[in-house]
Amino acid sequence: MVVGEFTQDADLLIIGGGPGGYHAAFRAAAGGIATTIIDAEPGLGGVCLHRGCIPSKTYLSLAETVHAAAAAKSMGIDFGKPKFDIDAIRGWKEQVVSKLVGGLDALCKKHGVDRVRGVAKFEDGKHVAVSGADVSRIKFRRAIIATGSRSIELRGVQIESPRVMTSKGALELADVPKTLLVIGGGYIGLELSQVYAALGSKVTVVEMTGGLLAGVDGDLARPLLKRLKDELHEICLETKVTGMKEVKGGIELTFDGKKPPKAQRFDKVLVAVGRRPNSSTLDLDKAGVAVDDRGFINVDEGFLTSGPKIWAIGDVIGNPMLAHKALHEGMVVADILLGKDAVFEPQAIPAVVFTDPAIAWAGCTEVEAKAAGLDVVIKKTPWAASGRAVAMGRTDGLTKLICDRSTGRVLGVGITGVHAGEMISEAVLAIEMGAVAYDLATIIHPHPTLSESLGDTAHLIPS
Ligand code: NAD
């Protein structure tokens, strides 16, 4: 083999080693398809594992510990003021990531998935050129594109500086800035605001629209907003950043909006204004793969692109950009390739904002139900009524059920509160199985648990 000039054959080539890509790879390989997966990074896991979901949840669980220790004071235990060792915290995050990367390596070996570290670009509908690897070209019979997404930049405003971060930089946790400006009040902006605030940063959030967490029902967001008002320095809605420049010791920013903050200097800035698909560097046109005007790859209901025998899954095909959506899509495509009768027809893709309190929802939201003109009955139970929540000192939550008025069928569920993300799966099962409120009300929930609030809320829906 001449290093750098070697062409490899693959029955199935998967481009991108995130949750979508590696789940597809393991399933296809387990079913007997000779599978190669290519990723630019040394370890599998993609943004989710290295620079997204897992690092942020590692830090968020530490933030929760800080909150719980502070709250314990009023319950008779004083842990004192926390002391942070940022190097050790970063080290813990790295241990978490490398443990999971090691698990994926072992699964790759177990399933016999061939791995290539490098960057792929299509040459045509049957070959990719590879850079940065021993292999220079891969000839494939079939391919799955699972290249994910990357942070959007604030065009015309954002400057290049180590003080201006995307989520990737923020999760590296180089230091804890005294002052942090977070641009964007969505999932990433709020999750990371809470992490940095718990570690001691004075955090200001600016959001362009009139509310945080677009798409989340107002009543579900309220308990979180109440808490954020205490934890963060300022939240400015209907506010845009108009200028950013590096000055001594920080970044100076100017704002415009309804009640814009005065121009001021921040030690660091986090830009979290959404994500865009990683499609533009793949030379997709050479393979006949079409994208829409935002760069998302067009696919049919079986995830087949316009390219011959080329499928696409995950963030690169569109919203919602969620790891669990990508991984299910990956497994469906693998099953299709294995000749199985597989379809992707979820009734509910759950969403979770892993803040403290967390917000989770599945099925339709109240706003969506109203916009669609659905005749629904909506009931809510505040967590002040939950013995478990009271015992935990965490009554800042609520459970909400949206049911069809005539049949009682569960159409949507929203939960705010600690562990909401763990609780939402019961709601997903109910929606997927076509359960009615009576079913949720009459199954026996263990007492005392937070999950009882689902049963209690279901009891309020007339059957
Ligand atoms: P987002 O779409 O959730 O939020 C971006 C926010 O930035 C919006 O509220 C938007 O109005 C605001 N914004 C846009 N331009 C702005 C500007 N110029 N000035 C001020 N505000 C502006 O995007 P995100 O937080 O970057 O997250 C990206 C995606 O990643 C999400 O859609 C989500 O699917 C995924 N994600 C999921 C999780 C999770 O599942 N817990 C966590 C993080 C990210």
Short mmCIF file of C-alpha atoms and ligand atoms in Angstrom, two decimals:
data_model
loop_
_atom_site.label_atom_id
_atom_site.label_comp_id
_atom_site.label_asym_id
_atom_site.label_seq_id
_atom_site.Cartn_x
_atom_site.Cartn_y
_atom_site.Cartn_z
CA MET A 1 0.00 0.00 0.00
CA VAL A 2 1.31 3.42 -0.91
CA VAL A 3 0.35 5.73 1.90
CA GLY A 4 -2.00 8.44 0.66
CA GLU A 5 -2.71 6.74 -2.69
CA PHE A 6 -4.81 3.82 -1.57
CA THR A 7 -8.38 3.25 -2.76
CA GLN A 8 -10.55 1.27 -0.39
CA ASP A 9 -13.84 -0.46 -1.18
CA ALA A 10 -16.90 -0.20 1.03
CA ASP A 11 -20.24 -1.89 0.61
CA LEU A 12 -21.70 0.80 2.90
CA LEU A 13 -19.85 4.05 3.61
CA ILE A 14 -21.11 6.22 6.44
CA ILE A 15 -19.84 9.80 6.43
CA GLY A 16 -19.96 11.21 9.95
CA GLY A 17 -19.42 9.43 13.27
CA GLY A 18 -22.06 11.13 15.43
CA PRO A 19 -25.04 9.33 17.02
CA GLY A 20 -26.84 9.03 13.66
CA GLY A 21 -23.78 7.69 11.86
CA TYR A 22 -22.54 5.24 14.47
CA HIS A 23 -25.98 3.78 15.22
CA ALA A 24 -26.49 3.19 11.50
CA ALA A 25 -23.01 1.64 11.26
CA PHE A 26 -23.46 -0.74 14.19
CA ARG A 27 -26.88 -1.88 13.03
CA ALA A 28 -25.85 -2.38 9.41
CA ALA A 29 -22.66 -4.21 10.38
CA ALA A 30 -24.49 -6.38 12.91
CA GLY A 31 -26.83 -7.38 10.08
CA GLY A 32 -23.92 -8.46 7.90
CA ILE A 33 -23.23 -5.39 5.72
CA ALA A 34 -19.50 -4.58 5.32
CA THR A 35 -19.52 -1.05 6.74
CA THR A 36 -16.92 1.70 6.79
CA ILE A 37 -17.40 4.87 8.82
CA ILE A 38 -15.34 8.00 8.19
CA ASP A 39 -14.97 10.95 10.56
CA ALA A 40 -12.45 13.75 10.84
CA GLU A 41 -12.09 13.22 14.60
CA PRO A 42 -10.01 10.45 16.17
CA GLY A 43 -12.93 9.20 18.28
CA LEU A 44 -16.50 8.44 17.28
CA GLY A 45 -19.37 10.34 18.92
CA GLY A 46 -19.58 13.53 16.88
CA VAL A 47 -20.52 16.93 18.28
CA CYS A 48 -22.96 15.28 20.71
CA LEU A 49 -20.28 13.36 22.58
CA HIS A 50 -17.25 15.63 22.17
CA ARG A 51 -18.61 19.18 22.06
CA GLY A 52 -22.35 19.08 22.77
CA CYS A 53 -24.87 16.99 24.69
CA ILE A 54 -22.49 14.98 26.88
CA PRO A 55 -20.04 17.72 27.97
CA SER A 56 -22.92 20.13 28.59
CA LYS A 57 -24.85 17.57 30.63
CA THR A 58 -21.69 16.78 32.61
CA TYR A 59 -21.35 20.45 33.55
CA LEU A 60 -25.11 20.84 34.10
CA SER A 61 -25.13 18.01 36.60
CA LEU A 62 -22.36 19.84 38.48
CA ALA A 63 -24.44 23.04 38.34
CA GLU A 64 -27.37 21.08 39.79
CA THR A 65 -25.13 19.90 42.62
CA VAL A 66 -24.18 23.51 43.35
CA HIS A 67 -27.87 24.49 43.42
CA ALA A 68 -28.80 21.51 45.60
CA ALA A 69 -26.01 22.24 48.08
CA ALA A 70 -27.11 25.89 48.34
CA ALA A 71 -30.75 24.87 48.84
CA ALA A 72 -29.80 22.39 51.56
CA LYS A 73 -28.94 25.31 53.85
CA SER A 74 -32.59 26.03 54.49
CA MET A 75 -33.11 22.31 55.24
CA GLY A 76 -30.45 22.15 57.93
CA ILE A 77 -27.24 21.35 56.07
CA ASP A 78 -24.72 24.08 55.36
CA PHE A 79 -22.05 22.98 52.89
CA GLY A 80 -20.55 26.48 52.83
CA LYS A 81 -19.45 28.37 49.74
CA PRO A 82 -18.37 26.02 46.94
CA LYS A 83 -14.74 26.08 45.80
CA PHE A 84 -14.15 25.36 42.14
CA ASP A 85 -11.11 23.68 40.64
CA ILE A 86 -11.69 24.40 36.98
CA ASP A 87 -8.87 22.12 35.81
CA ALA A 88 -10.39 19.24 37.78
CA ILE A 89 -13.88 20.01 36.46
CA ARG A 90 -12.55 20.02 32.90
CA GLY A 91 -10.66 16.82 33.69
CA TRP A 92 -13.86 15.17 34.92
CA LYS A 93 -15.63 16.17 31.69
CA GLU A 94 -12.75 14.68 29.69
CA GLN A 95 -12.98 11.44 31.68
CA VAL A 96 -16.70 11.23 30.94
CA VAL A 97 -16.13 11.79 27.23
CA SER A 98 -13.21 9.37 26.94
CA LYS A 99 -15.12 6.65 28.80
CA LEU A 100 -17.94 6.90 26.26
CA VAL A 101 -15.53 7.14 23.31
CA GLY A 102 -13.90 3.94 24.59
CA GLY A 103 -17.31 2.26 24.64
CA LEU A 104 -17.90 3.21 21.01
CA ASP A 105 -14.46 1.91 20.02
CA ALA A 106 -15.32 -1.42 21.61
CA LEU A 107 -18.66 -1.57 19.78
CA CYS A 108 -16.91 -0.80 16.49
CA LYS A 109 -14.58 -3.72 17.04
CA LYS A 110 -17.42 -6.00 18.17
CA HIS A 111 -19.44 -5.30 15.03
CA GLY A 112 -16.42 -5.27 12.70
CA VAL A 113 -17.02 -1.71 11.50
CA ASP A 114 -14.05 -0.39 9.57
CA ARG A 115 -12.96 3.11 10.66
CA VAL A 116 -11.22 5.79 8.67
CA ARG A 117 -10.10 9.05 10.21
CA GLY A 118 -10.21 11.73 7.55
CA VAL A 119 -12.33 14.21 5.64
CA ALA A 120 -14.50 12.96 2.76
CA LYS A 121 -15.69 14.85 -0.32
CA PHE A 122 -17.70 13.33 -3.14
CA GLU A 123 -15.95 12.83 -6.47
CA ASP A 124 -19.08 11.30 -8.05
CA GLY A 125 -21.96 9.03 -7.01
CA LYS A 126 -19.61 6.12 -6.25
CA HIS A 127 -16.42 7.63 -4.82
CA VAL A 128 -15.27 10.01 -2.12
CA ALA A 129 -11.82 11.58 -2.01
CA VAL A 130 -10.34 11.41 1.48
CA SER A 131 -7.88 13.87 2.95
CA GLY A 132 -5.88 13.51 6.14
CA ALA A 133 -5.85 9.69 6.06
CA ASP A 134 -3.80 6.76 4.76
CA VAL A 135 -6.63 6.05 2.38
CA SER A 136 -6.97 8.62 -0.40
CA ARG A 137 -10.19 7.42 -1.94
CA ILE A 138 -13.12 5.22 -1.01
CA LYS A 139 -15.25 3.47 -3.61
CA PHE A 140 -18.68 2.75 -2.17
CA ARG A 141 -21.72 0.83 -3.30
CA ARG A 142 -24.04 2.68 -0.90
CA ALA A 143 -23.51 5.68 1.39
CA ILE A 144 -25.20 7.43 4.29
CA ILE A 145 -24.43 11.09 4.89
CA ALA A 146 -24.58 11.90 8.62
CA THR A 147 -22.39 14.98 8.81
CA GLY A 148 -24.47 16.92 11.36
CA SER A 149 -24.46 20.65 11.89
CA ARG A 150 -22.33 23.52 13.16
CA SER A 151 -22.96 26.81 14.96
CA ILE A 152 -24.29 29.74 12.98
CA GLU A 153 -22.19 32.89 13.14
CA LEU A 154 -23.59 36.37 13.62
CA ARG A 155 -22.84 37.57 10.13
CA GLY A 156 -21.45 41.09 9.89
CA VAL A 157 -21.05 41.37 13.67
CA GLN A 158 -19.07 38.42 15.00
CA ILE A 159 -15.31 38.86 15.24
CA GLU A 160 -12.49 36.33 15.47
CA SER A 161 -11.21 36.26 19.03
CA PRO A 162 -10.55 33.64 21.69
CA ARG A 163 -12.97 35.66 23.81
CA VAL A 164 -15.83 35.08 21.36
CA MET A 165 -16.97 31.49 21.67
CA THR A 166 -19.47 29.11 20.16
CA SER A 167 -20.77 26.21 22.26
CA LYS A 168 -17.59 24.31 21.32
CA GLY A 169 -15.35 26.92 22.95
CA ALA A 170 -17.67 27.37 25.92
CA LEU A 171 -17.59 23.62 26.64
CA GLU A 172 -13.79 23.64 26.59
CA LEU A 173 -14.14 25.69 29.79
CA ALA A 174 -10.77 27.44 29.41
CA ASP A 175 -11.66 29.64 32.38
CA VAL A 176 -14.62 31.16 34.19
CA PRO A 177 -15.01 34.74 32.92
CA LYS A 178 -16.14 37.34 35.44
CA THR A 179 -18.67 38.61 32.93
CA LEU A 180 -20.21 36.60 30.10
CA LEU A 181 -22.59 37.78 27.41
CA VAL A 182 -24.72 35.03 25.90
CA ILE A 183 -26.27 35.87 22.53
CA GLY A 184 -29.36 33.72 21.94
CA GLY A 185 -31.91 32.51 24.47
CA GLY A 186 -32.45 29.02 23.05
CA TYR A 187 -31.40 25.56 24.23
CA ILE A 188 -27.66 26.16 24.11
CA GLY A 189 -27.74 29.74 25.39
CA LEU A 190 -29.76 28.88 28.49
CA GLU A 191 -28.09 25.57 29.32
CA LEU A 192 -24.64 27.16 29.18
CA SER A 193 -25.78 30.33 30.96
CA GLN A 194 -26.70 28.17 33.92
CA VAL A 195 -23.39 26.33 33.84
CA TYR A 196 -21.31 29.51 33.83
CA ALA A 197 -23.57 31.25 36.39
CA ALA A 198 -23.23 28.27 38.76
CA LEU A 199 -19.43 28.52 38.41
CA GLY A 200 -19.54 32.21 39.31
CA SER A 201 -19.81 34.21 36.06
CA LYS A 202 -22.05 37.26 35.91
CA VAL A 203 -24.15 36.26 32.90
CA THR A 204 -26.22 38.51 30.63
CA VAL A 205 -28.46 36.96 27.97
CA VAL A 206 -29.65 38.88 24.91
CA GLU A 207 -32.40 37.38 22.79
CA MET A 208 -33.65 38.80 19.50
CA THR A 209 -37.29 37.73 19.88
CA GLY A 210 -39.83 38.60 22.59
CA GLY A 211 -39.31 35.38 24.57
CA LEU A 212 -36.79 32.74 25.56
CA LEU A 213 -37.00 29.16 24.26
CA ALA A 214 -39.11 29.72 21.16
CA GLY A 215 -41.58 26.89 20.69
CA VAL A 216 -41.94 26.09 24.39
CA ASP A 217 -45.37 26.87 25.93
CA GLY A 218 -45.16 29.95 28.19
CA ASP A 219 -46.47 28.19 31.29
CA LEU A 220 -43.81 25.48 30.98
CA ALA A 221 -41.04 28.04 30.59
CA ARG A 222 -42.17 30.21 33.54
CA PRO A 223 -40.60 28.26 36.45
CA LEU A 224 -37.27 28.25 34.63
CA LEU A 225 -37.47 31.96 33.84
CA LYS A 226 -38.19 32.72 37.47
CA ARG A 227 -35.06 30.86 38.50
CA LEU A 228 -32.94 32.40 35.73
CA LYS A 229 -33.92 35.88 36.90
CA ASP A 230 -32.25 35.06 40.23
CA GLU A 231 -29.21 33.31 38.78
CA LEU A 232 -28.38 35.58 35.84
CA HIS A 233 -27.40 39.22 35.91
CA GLU A 234 -29.77 40.33 33.15
CA ILE A 235 -32.03 38.92 30.44
CA CYS A 236 -32.72 41.33 27.57
CA LEU A 237 -35.47 40.38 25.14
CA GLU A 238 -36.07 41.95 21.71
CA THR A 239 -32.42 42.86 21.70
CA LYS A 240 -29.82 42.50 18.98
CA VAL A 241 -26.09 42.92 19.06
CA THR A 242 -25.08 45.62 16.58
CA GLY A 243 -21.35 45.77 17.15
CA MET A 244 -18.52 43.77 18.66
CA LYS A 245 -14.90 44.85 19.02
CA GLU A 246 -11.89 43.61 20.92
CA VAL A 247 -10.70 46.04 23.57
CA LYS A 248 -8.15 45.71 26.36
CA GLY A 249 -9.32 42.92 28.67
CA GLY A 250 -12.52 42.04 26.84
CA ILE A 251 -15.02 42.50 24.05
CA GLU A 252 -17.03 45.69 23.80
CA LEU A 253 -20.55 45.30 22.51
CA THR A 254 -23.28 47.62 21.34
CA PHE A 255 -26.95 46.73 21.27
CA ASP A 256 -30.20 47.74 19.67
CA GLY A 257 -33.75 46.83 20.65
CA LYS A 258 -36.74 47.62 22.80
CA LYS A 259 -34.81 48.41 25.98
CA PRO A 260 -31.22 47.78 24.91
CA PRO A 261 -28.46 47.55 27.50
CA LYS A 262 -25.85 50.30 27.31
CA ALA A 263 -22.69 49.57 25.32
CA GLN A 264 -20.36 47.66 27.59
CA ARG A 265 -17.38 45.34 27.88
CA PHE A 266 -17.66 41.63 28.65
CA ASP A 267 -14.80 39.28 29.44
CA LYS A 268 -16.24 36.68 27.10
CA VAL A 269 -19.10 36.26 24.63
CA LEU A 270 -20.97 33.08 23.72
CA VAL A 271 -22.80 33.09 20.39
CA ALA A 272 -25.67 30.55 20.46
CA VAL A 273 -28.03 31.68 17.70
CA GLY A 274 -28.77 28.32 16.10
CA ARG A 275 -27.06 25.69 13.98
CA ARG A 276 -26.71 25.04 10.27
CA PRO A 277 -26.16 21.83 8.29
CA ASN A 278 -22.67 20.58 7.40
CA SER A 279 -23.34 20.11 3.71
CA SER A 280 -21.46 22.81 1.84
CA THR A 281 -17.99 21.22 1.95
CA LEU A 282 -19.03 17.76 0.72
CA ASP A 283 -19.18 18.54 -3.03
CA LEU A 284 -22.66 17.05 -3.01
CA ASP A 285 -23.42 18.27 -6.52
CA LYS A 286 -20.76 15.89 -7.89
CA ALA A 287 -22.82 13.00 -6.46
CA GLY A 288 -26.15 14.44 -7.63
CA VAL A 289 -27.31 15.11 -4.04
CA ALA A 290 -29.60 18.14 -3.88
CA VAL A 291 -29.98 20.53 -0.94
CA ASP A 292 -32.65 23.12 -0.12
CA ASP A 293 -32.04 26.87 0.08
CA ARG A 294 -30.76 26.54 3.68
CA GLY A 295 -28.31 23.76 2.81
CA PHE A 296 -30.35 20.88 4.28
CA ILE A 297 -30.11 17.73 2.14
CA ASN A 298 -33.41 16.80 0.50
CA VAL A 299 -34.55 13.26 1.29
CA ASP A 300 -37.65 11.16 0.64
CA GLU A 301 -39.59 9.36 3.40
CA GLY A 302 -36.99 6.57 3.37
CA PHE A 303 -34.12 9.12 3.73
CA LEU A 304 -32.93 8.53 0.15
CA THR A 305 -31.36 11.62 -1.39
CA SER A 306 -31.50 12.56 -5.07
CA GLY A 307 -28.12 10.81 -5.44
CA PRO A 308 -28.15 7.14 -6.46
CA LYS A 309 -27.91 4.84 -3.41
CA ILE A 310 -27.01 7.76 -1.15
CA TRP A 311 -29.08 8.31 2.00
CA ALA A 312 -28.88 11.14 4.56
CA ILE A 313 -29.92 11.38 8.22
CA GLY A 314 -29.73 13.67 11.26
CA ASP A 315 -29.10 17.41 11.54
CA VAL A 316 -27.93 17.62 7.92
CA ILE A 317 -31.48 16.88 6.68
CA GLY A 318 -33.32 19.35 8.94
CA ASN A 319 -35.03 20.08 12.20
CA PRO A 320 -35.41 19.11 14.93
CA MET A 321 -31.64 18.88 15.34
CA LEU A 322 -31.69 16.29 18.09
CA ALA A 323 -29.35 13.35 18.60
CA HIS A 324 -32.22 10.95 19.38
CA LYS A 325 -33.95 11.85 16.11
CA ALA A 326 -30.72 11.23 14.19
CA LEU A 327 -30.04 7.88 15.78
CA HIS A 328 -33.51 6.55 15.05
CA GLU A 329 -33.23 7.73 11.46
CA GLY A 330 -29.87 5.95 11.22
CA MET A 331 -31.32 2.70 12.46
CA VAL A 332 -34.26 2.95 10.05
CA VAL A 333 -31.92 3.45 7.08
CA ALA A 334 -29.74 0.53 8.23
CA ASP A 335 -32.87 -1.65 8.42
CA ILE A 336 -33.97 -0.54 4.95
CA LEU A 337 -30.53 -1.52 3.63
CA LEU A 338 -30.88 -4.87 5.39
CA GLY A 339 -34.08 -5.42 3.42
CA LYS A 340 -36.42 -4.91 6.36
CA ASP A 341 -39.75 -3.13 6.13
CA ALA A 342 -38.68 -0.11 8.20
CA VAL A 343 -40.33 3.32 8.38
CA PHE A 344 -39.74 6.47 10.42
CA GLU A 345 -43.17 7.65 11.52
CA PRO A 346 -42.88 8.95 15.08
CA GLN A 347 -45.98 10.43 16.66
CA ALA A 348 -43.77 12.24 19.12
CA ILE A 349 -40.10 13.22 19.13
CA PRO A 350 -39.43 14.34 22.69
CA ALA A 351 -37.49 17.53 23.37
CA VAL A 352 -35.67 18.30 26.58
CA VAL A 353 -33.99 21.50 27.69
CA PHE A 354 -31.61 20.24 30.37
CA THR A 355 -31.68 23.36 32.48
CA ASP A 356 -32.55 23.38 36.19
CA PRO A 357 -35.52 23.03 36.32
CA ALA A 358 -35.59 21.07 33.07
CA ILE A 359 -38.33 21.41 30.47
CA ALA A 360 -39.48 18.41 28.45
CA TRP A 361 -42.30 17.99 26.00
CA ALA A 362 -43.64 15.47 23.52
CA GLY A 363 -46.42 15.49 20.95
CA CYS A 364 -48.17 18.77 20.28
CA THR A 365 -47.66 21.87 22.39
CA GLU A 366 -50.57 24.06 23.48
CA VAL A 367 -49.54 26.71 20.95
CA GLU A 368 -49.46 24.12 18.16
CA ALA A 369 -52.83 22.63 19.20
CA LYS A 370 -54.43 26.07 19.11
CA ALA A 371 -52.79 27.01 15.80
CA ALA A 372 -54.09 23.77 14.26
CA GLY A 373 -57.59 24.48 15.59
CA LEU A 374 -57.69 21.18 17.52
CA ASP A 375 -60.54 20.74 19.99
CA VAL A 376 -58.53 19.86 23.06
CA VAL A 377 -58.85 19.81 26.80
CA ILE A 378 -55.76 20.95 28.69
CA LYS A 379 -55.08 20.26 32.36
CA LYS A 380 -52.10 21.06 34.54
CA THR A 381 -50.87 20.00 37.95
CA PRO A 382 -48.42 22.21 39.81
CA TRP A 383 -45.68 20.27 41.57
CA ALA A 384 -46.60 21.94 44.85
CA ALA A 385 -49.19 19.13 44.92
CA SER A 386 -46.53 16.40 44.64
CA GLY A 387 -45.36 14.88 47.92
CA ARG A 388 -42.07 13.88 46.33
CA ALA A 389 -41.42 17.39 44.95
CA VAL A 390 -42.20 18.92 48.34
CA ALA A 391 -39.89 16.44 50.07
CA MET A 392 -37.11 17.33 47.62
CA GLY A 393 -37.71 21.04 48.08
CA ARG A 394 -38.30 21.27 44.32
CA THR A 395 -41.89 22.34 43.80
CA ASP A 396 -40.82 24.59 40.90
CA GLY A 397 -42.48 22.47 38.28
CA LEU A 398 -45.68 21.50 36.58
CA THR A 399 -47.13 18.71 34.48
CA LYS A 400 -49.48 19.46 31.61
CA LEU A 401 -51.61 17.19 29.48
CA ILE A 402 -53.21 18.06 26.15
CA CYS A 403 -55.94 15.61 25.14
CA ASP A 404 -58.48 15.35 22.36
CA ARG A 405 -61.77 16.57 23.85
CA SER A 406 -64.01 13.91 22.37
CA THR A 407 -61.82 10.82 22.74
CA GLY A 408 -59.48 11.75 25.60
CA ARG A 409 -56.54 10.65 23.46
CA VAL A 410 -53.23 12.04 24.69
CA LEU A 411 -51.92 14.44 22.04
CA GLY A 412 -49.22 16.28 23.95
CA VAL A 413 -47.46 16.38 27.31
CA GLY A 414 -45.25 19.05 28.81
CA ILE A 415 -43.30 18.74 32.03
CA THR A 416 -41.17 21.31 33.82
CA GLY A 417 -39.16 20.37 36.88
CA VAL A 418 -36.12 18.43 38.01
CA HIS A 419 -35.85 15.13 36.11
CA ALA A 420 -38.48 16.21 33.56
CA GLY A 421 -36.24 14.70 30.87
CA GLU A 422 -36.41 11.31 32.58
CA MET A 423 -40.18 11.52 32.98
CA ILE A 424 -41.11 12.41 29.41
CA SER A 425 -40.60 8.86 28.08
CA GLU A 426 -43.84 7.73 29.73
CA ALA A 427 -45.60 10.47 27.77
CA VAL A 428 -43.91 9.41 24.52
CA LEU A 429 -45.07 5.84 25.08
CA ALA A 430 -48.62 7.04 25.82
CA ILE A 431 -48.75 9.12 22.64
CA GLU A 432 -47.19 6.41 20.46
CA MET A 433 -49.56 3.74 21.81
CA GLY A 434 -52.62 5.91 21.29
CA ALA A 435 -53.34 6.03 25.03
CA VAL A 436 -56.24 8.07 26.39
CA ALA A 437 -56.07 10.09 29.60
CA TYR A 438 -57.98 7.32 31.41
CA ASP A 439 -55.08 4.92 30.68
CA LEU A 440 -52.56 7.29 32.25
CA ALA A 441 -54.87 7.93 35.19
CA THR A 442 -55.51 4.29 35.98
CA ILE A 443 -52.06 2.75 35.62
CA ILE A 444 -50.43 2.60 39.03
CA HIS A 445 -47.61 5.10 39.46
CA PRO A 446 -45.31 4.38 42.38
CA HIS A 447 -45.70 6.64 45.40
CA PRO A 448 -44.07 8.95 46.22
CA THR A 449 -42.56 9.81 42.84
CA LEU A 450 -42.62 12.78 40.51
CA SER A 451 -44.20 10.52 37.87
CA GLU A 452 -47.42 10.46 39.89
CA SER A 453 -48.06 13.97 38.59
CA LEU A 454 -48.79 12.46 35.15
CA GLY A 455 -51.47 10.23 36.65
CA ASP A 456 -52.83 13.07 38.78
CA THR A 457 -53.10 15.36 35.75
CA ALA A 458 -54.76 12.63 33.70
CA HIS A 459 -57.40 12.26 36.43
CA LEU A 460 -58.42 15.86 35.71
CA ILE A 461 -59.33 15.08 32.09
CA PRO A 462 -63.01 14.09 31.87
CA SER A 463 -63.35 10.54 30.52
P1 NAD B 1 -31.98 27.70 19.17
O1 NAD B 1 -32.62 27.81 17.85
O2 NAD B 1 -32.53 26.80 20.21
O3 NAD B 1 -31.89 29.16 19.85
C1 NAD B 1 -31.27 30.25 19.20
C2 NAD B 1 -31.85 31.52 19.78
O4 NAD B 1 -31.07 32.60 19.32
C3 NAD B 1 -33.29 31.78 19.33
O5 NAD B 1 -34.08 32.07 20.46
C4 NAD B 1 -33.15 32.99 18.40
O6 NAD B 1 -34.27 33.84 18.44
C5 NAD B 1 -31.93 33.68 18.97
N1 NAD B 1 -31.23 34.55 18.03
C6 NAD B 1 -31.01 34.32 16.71
N2 NAD B 1 -30.31 35.36 16.19
C7 NAD B 1 -30.07 36.22 17.21
C8 NAD B 1 -29.38 37.47 17.30
N3 NAD B 1 -28.80 38.01 16.24
N4 NAD B 1 -29.34 38.10 18.51
C9 NAD B 1 -29.95 37.54 19.60
N5 NAD B 1 -30.61 36.37 19.56
C10 NAD B 1 -30.66 35.72 18.37
O7 NAD B 1 -30.45 27.37 18.84
P2 NAD B 1 -29.27 26.89 19.77
O8 NAD B 1 -29.53 27.20 21.20
O9 NAD B 1 -28.03 27.45 19.13
O10 NAD B 1 -29.30 25.34 19.59
C11 NAD B 1 -29.20 24.80 18.26
C12 NAD B 1 -29.88 23.47 18.15
O11 NAD B 1 -29.15 22.51 18.88
C13 NAD B 1 -31.28 23.48 18.74
O12 NAD B 1 -32.23 23.73 17.73
C14 NAD B 1 -31.43 22.11 19.30
O13 NAD B 1 -32.11 21.30 18.39
C15 NAD B 1 -30.02 21.59 19.47
N6 NAD B 1 -29.72 21.48 20.92
C16 NAD B 1 -30.47 20.64 21.68
C17 NAD B 1 -30.21 20.52 23.03
C18 NAD B 1 -31.03 19.60 23.85
O14 NAD B 1 -31.65 18.69 23.28
N7 NAD B 1 -31.08 19.79 25.16
C19 NAD B 1 -29.23 21.30 23.61
C20 NAD B 1 -28.49 22.14 22.82
C21 NAD B 1 -28.76 22.23 21.47
#
